[in-house]
Amino acid sequence: MENTQIKTFNDKMESFIDQLLLELEEIYKDIHRNPELSMQEFHTAKIAADYLTKYKYEVSTGIGVTGVVGLMKNGEGPTVMLRADMDALPVTEATGLPYASTTIARDEEGIEVGVSHVCGHDLHVTWLMGASRLFSEHKDQWKGTLMVVFQPGEEVGRGAQSMIDDGLMDRFPKPDIILGQHVMVGESGTVGYRGGAILSAGNSIKVKIFGRGAHGSQPQTSIDPVIMAAATTMRLQTIISREVAPIENAVLTIGALQAGTKENIIPDDATLKLNIRTFNDGVRDHILSAVKRICCAECAASNAPRDPEFTMLDSYPITDNDVIATAKVAEAFRTQFGDRSYETQPASASEDFSVFGRNWKVPYVFWFVGGTEPKVYLEAKKNNLLNSIPSNHSPKFAPVLNPTLKTGLQAMMTAAIAWLD
């Protein structure tokens, strides 16, 4: 659509969006109270599927375990895919909200964990449900095919691929454009877009280091895996500081170091879990190689009985927005939001959203919606304290609902209508 048509569409939708917000707020709170871990999103998927059925979509469920696809054909025109992820995190919520999660569940390793939507996927689902309803109720305003996808397992990097492996590309029409968004720390009411790389690649690895256990009073009879793990942890940090050029963006984090059960027992082994974020495939490959080199070298230096064991936990590609399609979305955002839309910097978070576009070989655009109370955000920015605001995955991450709920819904519809004739 042309900008004047987009503005006319958005003006017509304004009052309908306002009328829908109370319903969407209740849906959001329900999903927030009842989060589900990755690949276990059965209740959330049913909420989405029932809603799509109510508003006359062709609904398919159980795709890639819990994935839901709604299809609405409305005459000749482009096919637009809108995507939202459904899964929550194994984090005990500490927001203090009256609708905070108290859910306890077992993860894939059988460990009992608190579960919460402290990444914002509950908002993503709610936004897409709202957009689905409005496009269904106002079919006279657009032409084409709308495909809405509720995806499982983003937090473990498997959900998008699981849907593809389950026949997504064979069962549904190929989109002309794939669109998605994520709530982030940022002034609520704003939208940030970027052509090219907007999110980093992410790789998570488990490294098991083997030693020889002994009594704590007789360390000479051991090969201490705790020492190996500690030395490895420190040495791995030199990859970023000494092997990656300063102009490259990369992060290596050791998120877990697990060893032993008692203070006077030297254990047989230790486990490191580390996460790598990069914006360049060559840099990623170098870091992965360096991790293996350093881990093996530290074990050899300690005379370990065997080489370490490496297990890839998850892998995310770079989210690299199509430049031409992003320019089209950005123009539509400027029409809708004015100076409340802006070009953002890349973020070192990672997503599997791009897996859909990469497999279908079609352009995709992903953007950010600010979720921080404007006064809080602007005050923190003024005092150079933005890093003190609880961010995604913090137990205290809690997007403010007003105007975040409305802005995300408007952004999704504005981007979609730019393609729908």
Coordinates of C-alpha atoms in Angstrom, one line a residue, residues 87-234:
D87 CA 7.4 -20.3 25.2
A88 CA 8.5 -19.1 28.6
L89 CA 11.7 -19.4 30.6
P90 CA 12.9 -21.6 33.5
V91 CA 13.1 -18.5 35.7
T92 CA 11.2 -17.8 39.0
E93 CA 9.4 -14.5 38.5
A94 CA 10.2 -11.6 40.9
T95 CA 8.3 -8.8 39.4
G96 CA 5.7 -8.4 42.2
L97 CA 2.9 -8.0 39.6
P98 CA -0.6 -9.0 40.8
Y99 CA -0.7 -11.4 37.9
A100 CA 2.8 -12.8 38.3
S101 CA 3.5 -16.5 37.6
T102 CA 3.8 -19.0 40.4
T103 CA 4.1 -21.9 38.0
I104 CA 6.5 -24.8 38.7
A105 CA 7.4 -27.3 36.0
R106 CA 10.0 -29.9 35.1
D107 CA 12.4 -29.1 32.4
E108 CA 13.8 -31.5 29.8
E109 CA 16.3 -32.9 32.3
G110 CA 13.5 -33.5 34.8
I111 CA 14.6 -30.7 37.1
E112 CA 11.9 -28.8 38.9
V113 CA 12.0 -25.1 38.0
G114 CA 10.0 -21.9 38.3
V115 CA 8.6 -20.7 35.0
S116 CA 7.8 -17.2 33.8
H117 CA 7.3 -15.0 30.8
V118 CA 10.2 -12.7 31.6
C119 CA 11.2 -12.5 27.9
G120 CA 7.9 -11.1 26.7
H121 CA 6.6 -13.9 24.6
D122 CA 3.2 -13.5 26.3
L123 CA 3.0 -10.1 24.7
H124 CA 4.0 -11.4 21.3
V125 CA 1.2 -14.0 21.4
T126 CA -1.3 -11.4 22.5
W127 CA -0.3 -8.9 19.8
L128 CA -0.7 -11.6 17.1
M129 CA -4.0 -12.6 18.4
G130 CA -5.2 -9.0 18.3
A131 CA -3.9 -8.5 14.8
S132 CA -5.6 -11.7 13.7
R133 CA -8.9 -10.6 14.9
L134 CA -8.8 -7.1 13.4
F135 CA -7.7 -8.4 10.0
S136 CA -10.5 -10.9 10.1
E137 CA -13.2 -8.4 11.1
H138 CA -12.0 -5.8 8.5
K139 CA -11.4 -7.9 5.3
D140 CA -12.8 -5.0 3.3
Q141 CA -9.6 -3.1 4.1
W142 CA -7.1 -5.5 2.5
K143 CA -6.5 -8.2 -0.1
G144 CA -4.2 -11.2 -0.2
T145 CA -3.4 -14.1 2.2
L146 CA -2.6 -13.7 5.8
M147 CA -0.7 -16.5 7.5
V148 CA -0.3 -16.2 11.3
V149 CA 2.2 -18.5 13.0
F150 CA 2.4 -19.2 16.7
Q151 CA 5.8 -20.9 17.2
P152 CA 7.1 -23.1 20.0
G153 CA 10.6 -23.4 21.4
E154 CA 12.3 -20.2 20.5
E155 CA 14.2 -20.1 23.8
V156 CA 15.9 -23.4 23.0
G157 CA 16.5 -22.5 19.3
R158 CA 14.5 -25.5 18.0
G159 CA 10.9 -24.3 17.5
A160 CA 11.1 -22.7 14.0
Q161 CA 13.1 -25.7 12.6
S162 CA 10.7 -28.2 14.3
M163 CA 7.8 -26.6 12.4
I164 CA 9.7 -26.7 9.1
D165 CA 10.7 -30.3 9.7
D166 CA 7.1 -31.1 10.3
G167 CA 6.1 -30.0 6.8
L168 CA 5.4 -26.3 7.3
M169 CA 6.8 -25.4 3.8
D170 CA 4.8 -28.2 2.1
R171 CA 1.5 -27.6 3.8
F172 CA 1.2 -23.8 3.6
P173 CA 1.7 -21.2 0.9
K174 CA 5.1 -19.6 0.5
P175 CA 5.1 -16.1 2.0
D176 CA 6.2 -13.0 0.1
I177 CA 7.3 -11.5 3.3
I178 CA 7.8 -12.7 6.9
L179 CA 7.3 -10.2 9.8
G180 CA 8.0 -10.4 13.5
Q181 CA 8.7 -8.3 16.5
H182 CA 10.1 -8.4 20.1
V183 CA 9.4 -6.4 23.2
M184 CA 12.7 -5.0 24.6
V185 CA 14.0 -2.5 27.1
G186 CA 13.2 0.8 25.4
E187 CA 10.7 3.7 25.8
S188 CA 7.2 2.3 25.7
G189 CA 5.3 3.6 22.7
T190 CA 8.4 3.5 20.4
V191 CA 9.4 1.1 17.6
G192 CA 13.0 0.4 16.5
Y193 CA 13.9 -1.0 13.1
R194 CA 17.1 -1.8 11.3
G195 CA 18.1 -3.0 7.9
G196 CA 20.7 -5.8 7.9
A197 CA 21.9 -7.5 11.0
I198 CA 19.6 -6.6 14.0
L199 CA 20.2 -9.6 16.2
S200 CA 23.4 -11.7 16.7
A201 CA 24.0 -15.3 16.0
G202 CA 24.0 -17.4 19.2
N203 CA 25.7 -20.6 20.1
S204 CA 25.5 -22.4 23.4
I205 CA 27.9 -25.2 24.3
K206 CA 28.3 -27.6 27.2
V207 CA 31.8 -28.7 28.0
K208 CA 32.4 -31.6 30.3
I209 CA 35.9 -31.8 31.8
F210 CA 37.3 -35.1 33.2
G211 CA 39.6 -35.5 36.1
R212 CA 40.3 -38.0 38.8
G213 CA 38.4 -37.8 42.1
A214 CA 40.0 -38.0 45.5
H215 CA 39.7 -37.0 49.2
G216 CA 40.1 -33.3 49.7
S217 CA 43.0 -33.9 52.1
Q218 CA 45.0 -35.8 49.5
P219 CA 45.0 -33.6 46.4
Q220 CA 48.2 -35.2 45.1
T221 CA 46.1 -38.4 44.3
S222 CA 43.7 -36.4 42.2
I223 CA 43.5 -34.7 38.8
D224 CA 41.4 -31.8 39.9
P225 CA 38.6 -30.9 37.4
V226 CA 37.6 -27.8 39.5
I227 CA 41.1 -26.3 38.9
M228 CA 40.8 -27.2 35.2
A229 CA 37.4 -25.6 35.0
A230 CA 38.4 -22.4 36.8
A231 CA 41.5 -22.0 34.6
T232 CA 39.5 -22.7 31.5
T233 CA 36.9 -20.1 32.5
M234 CA 39.5 -17.4 32.9

